[in-house]
Short mmCIF file of C-alpha atoms in Angstrom, two decimals:
data_model
loop_
_atom_site.label_atom_id
_atom_site.label_comp_id
_atom_site.label_asym_id
_atom_site.label_seq_id
_atom_site.Cartn_x
_atom_site.Cartn_y
_atom_site.Cartn_z
CA MET A 27 87.24 -17.82 -12.70
CA SER A 28 88.70 -21.11 -12.10
CA SER A 29 92.36 -20.05 -12.13
CA LEU A 30 92.65 -19.97 -8.37
CA LYS A 31 91.63 -23.45 -7.85
CA ALA A 32 93.54 -24.66 -10.90
CA GLU A 33 96.85 -23.19 -9.44
CA SER A 34 96.24 -25.22 -6.10
CA LEU A 35 97.33 -28.42 -8.36
CA LYS A 36 100.66 -26.99 -9.20
CA ASP A 37 103.36 -29.41 -8.06
CA ARG A 38 100.87 -31.68 -6.36
CA ALA A 39 101.81 -34.93 -8.56
CA ALA A 40 104.91 -36.29 -10.13
CA ILE A 41 105.95 -38.77 -12.70
CA VAL A 42 107.85 -41.67 -11.09
CA GLY A 43 108.00 -44.27 -13.58
CA VAL A 44 107.91 -44.53 -17.47
CA GLY A 45 108.04 -47.49 -19.72
CA LYS A 46 107.89 -48.46 -23.30
CA THR A 47 107.88 -51.59 -25.44
CA PRO A 48 109.93 -52.03 -28.68
CA GLN A 49 108.65 -49.53 -31.28
CA GLY A 50 108.05 -49.69 -35.04
CA LYS A 51 106.87 -52.88 -36.39
CA VAL A 52 106.49 -55.50 -33.69
CA PRO A 53 105.06 -58.66 -35.35
CA GLY A 54 102.72 -60.68 -33.41
CA SER A 55 101.84 -57.78 -31.05
CA THR A 56 98.33 -56.73 -30.09
CA GLN A 57 96.99 -53.68 -28.30
CA LEU A 58 96.75 -55.33 -25.12
CA SER A 59 100.14 -56.99 -25.23
CA LEU A 60 101.95 -53.69 -25.98
CA ALA A 61 99.92 -51.81 -23.28
CA THR A 62 100.54 -54.48 -20.68
CA GLY A 63 104.28 -54.71 -21.77
CA ALA A 64 104.56 -50.85 -21.40
CA PHE A 65 102.97 -51.17 -17.96
CA THR A 66 105.46 -53.75 -16.84
CA ALA A 67 108.41 -51.56 -18.06
CA ALA A 68 107.21 -48.54 -16.32
CA LEU A 69 106.61 -50.49 -12.92
CA GLU A 70 110.06 -51.82 -13.14
CA ASP A 71 111.38 -48.25 -13.87
CA SER A 72 109.49 -46.93 -10.85
CA GLY A 73 110.44 -49.42 -8.27
CA LEU A 74 106.80 -49.57 -7.07
CA ASP A 75 105.07 -53.00 -6.49
CA LYS A 76 102.15 -53.89 -8.53
CA SER A 77 100.04 -53.93 -5.48
CA GLU A 78 100.63 -50.33 -5.09
CA ILE A 79 98.95 -49.24 -8.20
CA ASP A 80 95.55 -48.27 -7.36
CA GLY A 81 94.62 -46.18 -10.52
CA LEU A 82 94.56 -47.37 -14.17
CA LEU A 83 93.71 -44.92 -17.10
CA THR A 84 94.05 -46.23 -20.57
CA PHE A 85 93.92 -44.99 -24.01
CA PRO A 86 92.65 -47.79 -26.33
CA GLY A 87 94.48 -46.24 -29.60
CA THR A 88 93.24 -47.48 -32.93
CA THR A 89 93.39 -51.37 -32.58
CA ALA A 90 91.67 -52.33 -29.23
CA PRO A 91 88.63 -54.50 -30.41
CA GLU A 92 86.78 -53.53 -27.13
CA GLY A 93 87.34 -49.85 -27.51
CA PRO A 94 86.22 -47.65 -24.59
CA LEU A 95 85.99 -50.75 -22.35
CA ASN A 96 89.89 -51.27 -22.68
CA TYR A 97 90.34 -50.27 -19.12
CA LEU A 98 88.67 -53.58 -18.06
CA ARG A 99 90.55 -55.75 -20.28
CA VAL A 100 94.15 -54.07 -19.35
CA ALA A 101 92.87 -54.44 -15.73
CA GLU A 102 92.16 -58.03 -15.93
CA THR A 103 95.18 -58.96 -17.81
CA LEU A 104 97.47 -57.11 -15.16
CA GLY A 105 95.50 -58.56 -12.15
CA ILE A 106 94.72 -55.06 -10.86
CA ASP A 107 91.67 -53.93 -8.79
CA PRO A 108 91.76 -50.25 -9.12
CA ALA A 109 90.34 -47.55 -6.84
CA TYR A 110 90.06 -45.34 -9.92
CA THR A 111 90.03 -46.22 -13.57
CA GLY A 112 88.71 -45.43 -17.10
CA SER A 113 89.45 -45.17 -20.66
CA MET A 114 89.51 -42.06 -22.90
CA SER A 115 89.75 -41.58 -26.76
CA MET A 116 91.12 -38.12 -27.74
CA GLY A 117 93.73 -39.42 -30.33
CA GLY A 118 97.02 -37.21 -29.87
CA GLY A 119 95.37 -35.47 -27.11
CA THR A 120 94.84 -38.45 -24.89
CA ALA A 121 98.29 -38.84 -23.19
CA GLY A 122 98.38 -35.32 -21.73
CA ALA A 123 94.81 -35.55 -20.86
CA LEU A 124 95.02 -38.93 -18.92
CA VAL A 125 98.31 -37.82 -17.24
CA GLN A 126 96.58 -34.67 -16.06
CA MET A 127 93.60 -36.73 -14.99
CA ALA A 128 95.92 -38.97 -12.78
CA ALA A 129 97.48 -35.92 -11.32
CA MET A 130 94.01 -34.57 -10.31
CA ALA A 131 93.24 -38.04 -8.79
CA VAL A 132 96.34 -38.26 -6.86
CA ALA A 133 96.23 -34.65 -5.75
CA ASN A 134 92.73 -35.07 -4.40
CA GLY A 135 93.17 -38.68 -2.74
CA MET A 136 91.22 -40.69 -5.07
CA ALA A 137 94.33 -42.90 -5.78
CA THR A 138 97.96 -42.77 -4.72
CA ASN A 139 99.74 -44.36 -7.83
CA VAL A 140 98.05 -44.06 -11.23
CA ALA A 141 99.26 -45.87 -14.32
CA CYS A 142 98.46 -44.18 -17.55
CA VAL A 143 98.58 -46.94 -20.24
CA PHE A 144 98.65 -46.82 -23.97
CA GLY A 145 99.21 -49.69 -26.65
CA ASP A 146 98.57 -49.81 -30.25
CA ALA A 147 99.25 -52.30 -33.04
CA ALA A 148 98.66 -49.72 -35.56
CA LYS A 149 101.44 -51.00 -38.11
CA THR A 150 100.80 -54.66 -38.13
CA GLY A 151 97.08 -54.65 -36.80
CA GLY A 152 95.67 -52.38 -39.28
CA SER A 153 95.07 -48.76 -38.32
CA ARG A 154 92.08 -46.56 -39.10
CA PHE A 155 94.10 -43.41 -39.87
CA ASN A 156 92.80 -43.64 -43.55
CA ARG A 157 89.09 -42.93 -42.89
CA ALA A 158 87.36 -39.79 -44.01
CA SER A 159 87.08 -36.78 -41.57
CA GLY A 160 83.81 -35.37 -40.34
CA TRP A 161 81.09 -37.33 -38.42
CA GLY A 162 80.09 -40.36 -40.25
CA ASP A 163 82.88 -39.90 -42.67
CA SER A 164 80.84 -37.28 -44.29
CA TRP A 165 83.72 -35.38 -45.76
CA GLY A 166 84.74 -38.32 -47.80
CA ILE A 167 82.21 -37.37 -50.62
CA TRP A 168 84.90 -34.64 -51.49
CA GLY A 169 87.73 -37.00 -51.02
CA MET A 170 88.64 -35.35 -47.72
CA MET A 171 90.13 -38.26 -45.84
CA GLY A 172 93.30 -39.51 -44.14
CA ALA A 173 95.25 -38.01 -41.32
CA ALA A 174 97.16 -35.53 -43.11
CA ALA A 175 94.25 -33.56 -44.70
CA ASN A 176 93.54 -31.28 -41.68
CA SER A 177 97.25 -30.42 -41.14
CA ALA A 178 97.60 -29.74 -44.88
CA ILE A 179 94.60 -27.23 -44.57
CA ALA A 180 96.47 -25.60 -41.78
CA ALA A 181 99.74 -25.47 -43.64
CA SER A 182 98.20 -24.32 -46.82
CA ARG A 183 96.52 -21.25 -44.98
CA HIS A 184 99.55 -20.51 -42.77
CA MET A 185 101.65 -20.29 -46.14
CA ALA A 186 99.13 -18.17 -47.77
CA LEU A 187 98.84 -15.60 -44.89
CA TYR A 188 102.24 -15.60 -43.49
CA GLY A 189 104.63 -16.82 -46.42
CA THR A 190 105.63 -19.95 -44.50
CA THR A 191 107.69 -22.28 -47.00
CA SER A 192 107.88 -25.98 -47.36
CA GLU A 193 111.55 -25.76 -46.68
CA GLN A 194 110.78 -24.14 -43.25
CA LEU A 195 108.43 -27.16 -42.46
CA GLY A 196 111.46 -29.21 -43.57
CA GLU A 197 113.40 -27.58 -40.64
CA VAL A 198 111.20 -29.49 -38.17
CA ALA A 199 111.55 -32.83 -40.18
CA VAL A 200 115.37 -32.46 -40.24
CA ALA A 201 115.58 -31.47 -36.59
CA CYS A 202 113.50 -34.28 -35.23
CA ARG A 203 115.33 -36.94 -37.45
CA ARG A 204 118.79 -35.50 -36.20
CA HIS A 205 117.50 -35.94 -32.62
CA ALA A 206 116.35 -39.49 -33.55
CA SER A 207 119.72 -40.42 -34.76
CA LEU A 208 120.92 -39.81 -31.30
CA ASN A 209 118.23 -42.10 -29.88
CA PRO A 210 119.07 -45.64 -30.09
CA ASP A 211 115.30 -46.68 -29.67
CA ALA A 212 114.13 -44.40 -32.62
CA VAL A 213 112.51 -46.10 -35.54
CA MET A 214 113.94 -43.71 -38.12
CA ARG A 215 117.65 -42.88 -37.36
CA LYS A 216 119.16 -42.05 -40.66
CA PRO A 217 119.79 -38.16 -41.08
CA ILE A 218 117.90 -36.14 -43.47
CA THR A 219 118.45 -32.80 -45.32
CA ILE A 220 116.15 -30.20 -46.48
CA GLU A 221 116.85 -31.58 -50.09
CA ASP A 222 115.68 -35.01 -49.05
CA HIS A 223 112.50 -33.41 -47.57
CA GLN A 224 111.85 -31.50 -50.75
CA ALA A 225 112.51 -34.64 -52.85
CA SER A 226 110.08 -36.56 -51.00
CA ARG A 227 106.78 -37.43 -52.65
CA TRP A 228 103.56 -35.37 -52.04
CA ILE A 229 101.06 -36.93 -49.65
CA VAL A 230 98.58 -34.11 -49.46
CA GLU A 231 100.02 -30.85 -50.89
CA PRO A 232 101.61 -28.84 -49.34
CA LEU A 233 102.65 -31.69 -47.06
CA HIS A 234 105.45 -34.10 -48.51
CA LEU A 235 106.21 -37.57 -47.11
CA LEU A 236 108.87 -36.28 -44.74
CA ASP A 237 106.22 -33.83 -43.26
CA CYS A 238 104.31 -36.82 -41.92
CA CYS A 239 104.62 -38.93 -38.73
CA LEU A 240 105.17 -42.70 -38.83
CA ILE A 241 102.72 -45.34 -38.24
CA SER A 242 103.88 -47.68 -35.33
CA ASP A 243 103.38 -50.50 -33.15
CA GLY A 244 104.15 -49.81 -29.58
CA GLY A 245 103.18 -49.30 -25.96
CA VAL A 246 103.92 -46.45 -23.63
CA CYS A 247 103.00 -46.19 -19.75
CA VAL A 248 103.55 -43.25 -17.32
CA ILE A 249 102.87 -43.64 -13.68
CA VAL A 250 101.99 -40.57 -11.71
CA THR A 251 102.02 -40.44 -7.80
CA SER A 252 101.23 -37.80 -5.32
CA ALA A 253 103.94 -35.10 -4.47
CA GLU A 254 103.99 -36.35 -1.01
CA ARG A 255 104.89 -39.83 -1.99
CA ALA A 256 107.34 -38.56 -4.61
CA ARG A 257 109.09 -36.24 -2.04
CA ALA A 258 109.84 -38.93 0.38
CA ARG A 259 112.45 -39.99 -2.05
CA ASP A 260 112.10 -43.70 -1.41
CA LEU A 261 111.47 -44.36 -4.99
CA LYS A 262 113.89 -45.82 -7.64
CA GLN A 263 113.83 -42.63 -9.76
CA PRO A 264 114.02 -38.98 -9.04
CA PRO A 265 110.50 -37.61 -9.39
CA VAL A 266 109.60 -35.27 -12.21
CA PHE A 267 107.00 -32.83 -11.07
CA ILE A 268 103.93 -31.73 -12.76
CA SER A 269 104.16 -28.11 -12.33
CA GLY A 270 101.60 -26.87 -14.93
CA MET A 271 98.57 -28.32 -16.63
CA GLY A 272 96.30 -27.00 -19.14
CA GLN A 273 93.48 -28.32 -21.52
CA ALA A 274 91.45 -26.65 -24.23
CA TYR A 275 89.01 -28.01 -26.79
CA THR A 276 87.15 -26.91 -29.75
CA SER A 277 84.55 -29.33 -31.52
CA ARG A 278 83.42 -26.46 -33.74
CA THR A 279 85.75 -27.63 -36.53
CA LEU A 280 83.71 -25.76 -39.39
CA GLU A 281 81.68 -23.40 -37.09
CA ARG A 282 84.84 -21.67 -36.00
CA PRO A 283 86.62 -19.48 -38.76
CA ASP A 284 90.06 -19.88 -37.15
CA TRP A 285 89.69 -23.64 -36.49
CA TRP A 286 92.52 -24.38 -38.96
CA TYR A 287 94.97 -22.37 -36.67
CA VAL A 288 94.03 -24.44 -33.53
CA PRO A 289 93.87 -21.22 -31.39
CA HIS A 290 92.41 -23.25 -28.45
CA GLN A 291 96.05 -24.53 -28.30
CA LYS A 292 97.05 -21.09 -26.93
CA ASP A 293 94.46 -21.53 -24.22
CA ALA A 294 95.79 -24.74 -23.09
CA LEU A 295 99.29 -23.34 -22.87
CA ASP A 296 98.35 -20.18 -21.15
CA ARG A 297 96.52 -22.27 -18.49
CA ALA A 298 99.58 -24.50 -18.11
CA TYR A 299 101.94 -21.46 -17.93
CA ALA A 300 99.67 -19.67 -15.36
CA MET A 301 99.38 -22.93 -12.96
CA ALA A 302 103.14 -23.16 -13.12
CA GLY A 303 103.99 -19.67 -12.89
CA VAL A 304 106.43 -19.48 -15.80
CA GLY A 305 106.43 -18.27 -19.55
CA PRO A 306 108.17 -19.35 -22.75
CA SER A 307 111.72 -17.97 -21.47
CA ASP A 308 111.61 -20.48 -18.57
CA ILE A 309 111.19 -23.32 -20.98
CA ASP A 310 114.73 -25.39 -21.29
CA VAL A 311 113.61 -27.91 -23.79
CA ALA A 312 110.16 -28.66 -25.31
CA GLN A 313 108.28 -31.92 -26.64
CA LEU A 314 105.77 -30.36 -29.10
CA TYR A 315 103.20 -32.75 -30.64
CA ASP A 316 104.10 -33.39 -34.21
CA ASN A 317 101.83 -35.50 -36.14
CA PHE A 318 102.84 -33.30 -39.02
CA THR A 319 105.66 -30.62 -39.19
CA ILE A 320 103.15 -27.64 -39.33
CA SER A 321 101.98 -28.67 -35.92
CA VAL A 322 105.29 -27.78 -34.46
CA LEU A 323 105.15 -24.31 -36.16
CA LEU A 324 101.74 -23.62 -34.78
CA TRP A 325 102.95 -24.82 -31.19
CA LEU A 326 105.79 -22.42 -31.37
CA GLU A 327 103.48 -19.45 -32.11
CA HIS A 328 100.84 -20.33 -29.49
CA ALA A 329 103.55 -21.06 -26.91
CA GLY A 330 105.00 -17.70 -27.30
CA PHE A 331 108.30 -18.55 -28.54
CA CYS A 332 107.62 -16.38 -31.56
CA GLY A 333 104.72 -14.07 -32.88
CA VAL A 334 101.76 -15.13 -34.93
CA GLY A 335 103.02 -16.21 -38.41
CA GLU A 336 106.61 -15.96 -37.51
CA ALA A 337 107.40 -19.79 -36.60
CA GLY A 338 108.64 -20.41 -40.35
CA PRO A 339 111.61 -18.07 -39.91
CA TYR A 340 111.89 -18.82 -36.31
CA VAL A 341 112.88 -22.67 -36.99
CA GLU A 342 115.43 -21.80 -39.62
CA GLY A 343 119.11 -22.12 -38.89
CA GLY A 344 118.80 -25.04 -36.60
CA ARG A 345 117.12 -23.18 -33.75
CA ILE A 346 115.02 -26.03 -32.41
CA GLN A 347 117.86 -28.57 -32.83
CA LEU A 348 119.92 -29.56 -29.84
CA GLY A 349 122.27 -26.75 -29.41
CA GLY A 350 119.97 -24.26 -30.72
CA ASP A 351 117.81 -21.81 -28.54
CA LEU A 352 115.00 -24.16 -27.90
CA PRO A 353 115.65 -27.88 -28.45
CA VAL A 354 112.27 -29.54 -29.59
CA ASN A 355 111.45 -33.16 -29.69
CA THR A 356 114.79 -34.30 -28.43
CA ALA A 357 113.90 -37.91 -28.91
CA GLY A 358 112.87 -37.46 -32.57
CA GLY A 359 109.05 -37.02 -31.96
CA ASN A 360 106.13 -38.68 -33.73
CA LEU A 361 107.90 -37.87 -37.02
CA SER A 362 111.09 -39.85 -36.28
CA GLU A 363 111.21 -41.59 -32.99
CA SER A 364 107.70 -43.58 -33.21
CA TYR A 365 104.21 -42.35 -33.54
CA MET A 366 103.09 -43.06 -30.22
CA GLU A 367 100.39 -40.37 -30.43
CA GLY A 368 102.39 -38.08 -28.14
CA TRP A 369 103.11 -40.52 -25.22
CA LEU A 370 106.76 -40.83 -26.01
CA HIS A 371 106.87 -36.94 -25.64
CA ILE A 372 106.08 -37.27 -22.06
CA VAL A 373 108.53 -39.96 -21.71
CA GLU A 374 111.30 -37.76 -23.32
CA GLY A 375 110.31 -34.92 -20.91
CA VAL A 376 110.94 -37.16 -18.01
CA ARG A 377 114.23 -38.64 -19.38
CA GLN A 378 115.58 -34.95 -20.04
CA LEU A 379 114.69 -33.72 -16.49
CA ARG A 380 116.09 -36.96 -15.04
CA GLY A 381 119.38 -36.24 -16.91
CA ASP A 382 118.92 -39.43 -18.66
CA GLY A 383 119.08 -38.23 -22.14
CA GLY A 384 122.64 -39.66 -23.11
CA GLU A 385 123.86 -38.20 -26.20
CA ARG A 386 120.82 -36.15 -26.66
CA GLN A 387 120.72 -34.68 -23.30
CA VAL A 388 119.99 -30.90 -22.82
CA ASP A 389 122.65 -29.63 -20.33
CA GLY A 390 120.77 -28.44 -17.24
CA ALA A 391 117.45 -29.02 -18.25
CA GLU A 392 115.09 -28.16 -15.41
CA VAL A 393 111.79 -27.13 -17.15
CA CYS A 394 110.12 -28.94 -20.11
CA LEU A 395 107.09 -28.10 -21.92
CA VAL A 396 105.06 -31.03 -23.37
CA THR A 397 101.95 -30.65 -25.61
CA GLY A 398 99.42 -32.93 -27.14
CA ARG A 399 96.86 -32.58 -29.80
CA GLY A 400 94.41 -34.84 -31.23
CA MET A 401 91.33 -35.72 -33.49
CA THR A 402 90.32 -33.19 -36.17
CA LEU A 403 92.59 -30.57 -34.46
CA ASN A 404 90.17 -30.61 -31.77
CA CYS A 405 91.93 -31.65 -28.49
CA SER A 406 94.87 -29.91 -27.01
CA ASN A 407 96.84 -29.94 -23.87
CA ALA A 408 99.93 -28.62 -22.25
CA MET A 409 101.99 -29.56 -19.40
CA ILE A 410 105.05 -28.06 -17.51
CA LEU A 411 107.25 -30.47 -16.13
CA SER A 412 109.91 -29.56 -13.81
CA LYS A 413 112.99 -31.22 -12.01
CA ASP A 414 112.43 -30.10 -8.41
CA GLY A 415 109.04 -28.37 -8.57
CA LEU A 416 108.58 -24.62 -9.04
CA LYS A 417 108.61 -21.89 -6.38
CA MET B 4 75.62 -43.26 -62.52
CA SER B 5 74.85 -46.51 -60.93
CA THR B 6 78.56 -47.38 -60.88
CA TYR B 7 79.48 -44.35 -58.66
CA ASP B 8 81.61 -46.06 -56.09
CA LYS B 9 82.90 -43.00 -54.17
CA PRO B 10 81.51 -42.26 -50.80
CA LEU B 11 78.06 -41.02 -50.62
CA PRO B 12 75.86 -38.95 -47.87
CA GLU B 13 73.57 -41.04 -45.86
CA LEU B 14 70.17 -39.35 -46.55
CA THR B 15 68.25 -38.78 -43.28
CA GLU B 16 65.09 -36.70 -42.39
CA ASP B 17 67.59 -34.20 -40.85
CA ASN B 18 69.69 -33.51 -43.94
CA ARG B 19 67.25 -34.20 -46.89
CA PRO B 20 66.35 -30.38 -47.34
CA PHE B 21 70.05 -29.89 -48.04
CA TRP B 22 70.36 -32.50 -50.57
CA ASP B 23 67.02 -31.82 -52.05
CA GLY B 24 67.96 -27.96 -52.42
CA LEU B 25 71.00 -29.17 -54.52
CA ARG B 26 69.16 -31.78 -56.53
CA GLU B 27 65.95 -29.91 -57.29
CA ARG B 28 67.00 -26.23 -57.23
CA SER B 29 70.84 -26.25 -57.71
CA THR B 30 71.02 -24.25 -54.55
CA LEU B 31 73.04 -24.50 -51.40
CA THR B 32 70.45 -24.70 -48.61
CA MET B 33 71.22 -24.39 -44.87
CA GLN B 34 69.39 -23.93 -41.63
CA LYS B 35 68.92 -20.33 -40.42
CA CYS B 36 68.13 -20.02 -36.75
CA ASP B 37 64.67 -18.22 -36.23
CA ALA B 38 65.76 -16.94 -32.81
CA CYS B 39 69.31 -15.61 -33.43
CA GLY B 40 69.57 -15.71 -37.36
CA HIS B 41 72.91 -17.83 -37.18
CA ILE B 42 73.12 -20.02 -40.44
CA ARG B 43 74.71 -23.26 -39.17
CA TYR B 44 76.66 -25.91 -40.73
CA PRO B 45 77.15 -28.79 -40.32
CA ILE B 46 73.39 -29.74 -40.13
CA GLY B 47 72.09 -30.15 -36.63
CA ARG B 48 68.70 -29.99 -34.78
CA ILE B 49 69.56 -26.99 -32.63
CA CYS B 50 71.40 -23.79 -33.10
CA PRO B 51 75.13 -24.07 -31.90
CA GLU B 52 74.93 -20.45 -30.94
CA CYS B 53 71.70 -19.99 -29.03
CA LEU B 54 70.43 -23.60 -28.61
CA ALA B 55 66.91 -22.75 -30.36
CA PRO B 56 65.48 -25.90 -31.87
CA GLY B 57 64.74 -26.11 -35.61
CA GLY B 58 65.26 -23.11 -38.04
CA THR B 59 64.24 -22.27 -41.45
CA TRP B 60 66.15 -24.00 -44.58
CA THR B 61 67.25 -21.05 -46.24
CA GLY B 62 68.79 -20.85 -50.01
CA LEU B 63 72.36 -19.25 -49.93
CA SER B 64 74.03 -17.42 -52.74
CA GLY B 65 76.50 -20.22 -53.45
CA ARG B 66 79.20 -17.73 -53.36
CA GLY B 67 82.31 -17.55 -51.28
CA GLU B 68 86.22 -17.46 -50.95
CA VAL B 69 88.88 -20.14 -50.89
CA LEU B 70 90.08 -20.18 -47.22
CA SER B 71 92.61 -23.19 -47.79
CA ARG B 72 93.44 -25.35 -50.65
CA ILE B 73 95.01 -28.85 -50.48
CA VAL B 74 95.77 -31.44 -53.24
CA PHE B 75 95.58 -35.20 -52.57
CA HIS B 76 98.28 -37.30 -54.08
CA GLN B 77 97.91 -40.13 -51.78
CA VAL B 78 95.14 -42.62 -52.56
CA TYR B 79 93.28 -43.28 -49.29
CA ASN B 80 90.15 -44.83 -50.93
CA LYS B 81 90.51 -46.84 -54.19
CA ALA B 82 87.60 -45.01 -55.60
CA PHE B 83 89.82 -41.85 -56.13
CA ALA B 84 92.74 -43.64 -57.61
CA ASP B 85 91.92 -42.01 -61.12
CA ASP B 86 91.28 -38.72 -59.65
CA VAL B 87 94.77 -38.03 -58.00
CA PRO B 88 95.94 -35.34 -57.79
CA TYR B 89 92.63 -33.69 -56.89
CA ASN B 90 92.16 -30.73 -54.85
CA VAL B 91 89.99 -30.06 -51.83
CA VAL B 92 89.10 -26.56 -50.52
CA LEU B 93 87.76 -25.11 -47.19
CA VAL B 94 85.31 -22.49 -48.57
CA GLN B 95 84.22 -19.41 -46.59
CA LEU B 96 80.59 -18.78 -47.77
CA ASP B 97 79.38 -15.19 -48.18
CA GLU B 98 76.50 -15.79 -45.63
CA GLY B 99 78.80 -16.89 -42.90
CA PRO B 100 79.27 -20.88 -42.90
CA ARG B 101 82.24 -22.92 -43.89
CA MET B 102 82.40 -26.12 -45.83
CA PHE B 103 84.90 -28.37 -47.59
CA SER B 104 84.34 -29.05 -51.27
CA ASN B 105 86.36 -29.30 -54.58
CA VAL B 106 87.02 -26.46 -57.14
CA VAL B 107 86.48 -28.15 -60.49
CA GLY B 108 87.23 -26.99 -64.04
CA VAL B 109 90.51 -25.54 -63.44
CA PRO B 110 93.85 -27.02 -62.88
CA ASN B 111 94.81 -27.48 -59.32
CA GLU B 112 97.65 -24.95 -59.57
CA ASP B 113 95.17 -22.24 -60.44
CA VAL B 114 93.12 -22.79 -57.19
CA ARG B 115 94.35 -20.42 -54.84
CA VAL B 116 93.63 -19.22 -51.31
CA GLY B 117 91.60 -16.17 -51.45
CA MET B 118 89.99 -16.79 -54.76
CA ARG B 119 86.13 -16.13 -55.20
CA VAL B 120 84.21 -19.14 -55.99
CA ARG B 121 80.65 -19.93 -57.02
CA LEU B 122 78.48 -23.22 -56.55
CA HIS B 123 78.71 -25.95 -59.19
CA CYS B 124 76.09 -28.53 -58.84
CA ASP B 125 77.48 -32.21 -59.73
CA PRO B 126 74.75 -34.66 -59.91
CA VAL B 127 76.70 -38.07 -59.07
CA THR B 128 73.51 -40.29 -58.69
CA ALA B 129 69.76 -40.07 -59.10
CA GLU B 130 69.43 -38.93 -55.24
CA VAL B 131 72.63 -37.09 -54.74
CA THR B 132 73.81 -33.94 -56.24
CA ILE B 133 77.39 -33.00 -54.62
CA PRO B 134 77.99 -29.26 -54.13
CA ARG B 135 81.45 -28.19 -55.65
CA PHE B 136 82.71 -24.77 -56.87
CA VAL B 137 84.18 -23.18 -59.84
CA PRO B 138 86.06 -19.82 -60.01
CA GLU B 139 83.48 -17.09 -59.74
CA GLU B 140 85.10 -15.20 -62.89
CA PRO B 141 86.06 -17.75 -65.53
#
């Protein structure tokens, strides 16, 4: 119904600046200092002047005391009077949702240069990732709590239905760590083996420690501008075009029998593919949201790289490593680069398409898939980024 | 019982029939929509299928199947420190709804996806009886 209108957004916006702070444990940092540090870095990267930033979208993360009023605090600190602003909290789904919101804003003239900003002092500031799931922590009565539980539910059923193994989950961890070893900015750089993965302690069975993402301090900023401005080529960096965008949500965690499989992710991907006019065979490199290893397997199935239930065998033999058929999370992902709730997935997508990947560059990368997902598997989105826009 | 230090539900006018059913009748009780017949969970004031308000609190068989099973080794809340490793299951109830719970009375490794289970009421305080499950056939 709405697909014709959505397609009009293809290649109407571009990412022209990305920035990040040091990652991992950043003593003395606050959500605000990390957010504004990332903004400054992205502004420098873009070559734009602060006066040109007329849009500001923020994610308060887990440690902003002002919560949903974070946009006011960040704007005050940066001395910006935006034409368009707001904050949104969708956990790992926020980065993609905000960048897509920025793209819609610049495509429709609400703003020209929108900074999407995230900071979180989750490592030093005390994260809230340990709380129980369900509204009002209601699942805590059964001990259903912490961030790993929902993904463990998905992994357990995927294993039971399709024969997926823990070693296959380990392939994802090994691939991300190998890529992080090639990324000087990654938090965890020491290569690991499947044996290391198997020997790591259980967190929530069937997930081992090495199936889990990190908890990190850090900030990330992505600056989105209009295609017209980007094509003028007067900016410091080559633009990376947002060729496809899609989002999909389900809040019906228990009301939907297949919730554990996050089937809405396929809807988000199909919408992004449709806008961009591409399919899985057109993707050169993918940055797939990886709070836990099982997440990558589900994305691979939903994105059509393999069939339902086939992602376990698909990832064997280094297929998702650099040099494989589909390099995934080339900077190390949430699992090994830093847990920036998917924001660094967008940054890495931009780097790959600029050709700035260094040792981890995918040769000739022109089209990158970036996905995000957050909350109790509820919020999902996908973007097709391209080097020159797609015909 | 007064020393129970794990999370407890906040009893409200909206959810009291659910907890009363467990405490007084050892029965899992959920809201059935008077308009479309959908049995909903979690508890809510309107039917998420047809938006009709209210509904009739209806006793369920308490029987179902394990859709997924996980085992907690990490202690996220100190009150569970003596319980790890403990299982959490996603249960598909025969009447349609799904819920999280625990399967008790058997070792974690004997709790498997697809196994049939039935309700087991666990009174943890004077007011709250937590719905857990046991294997249908011991």
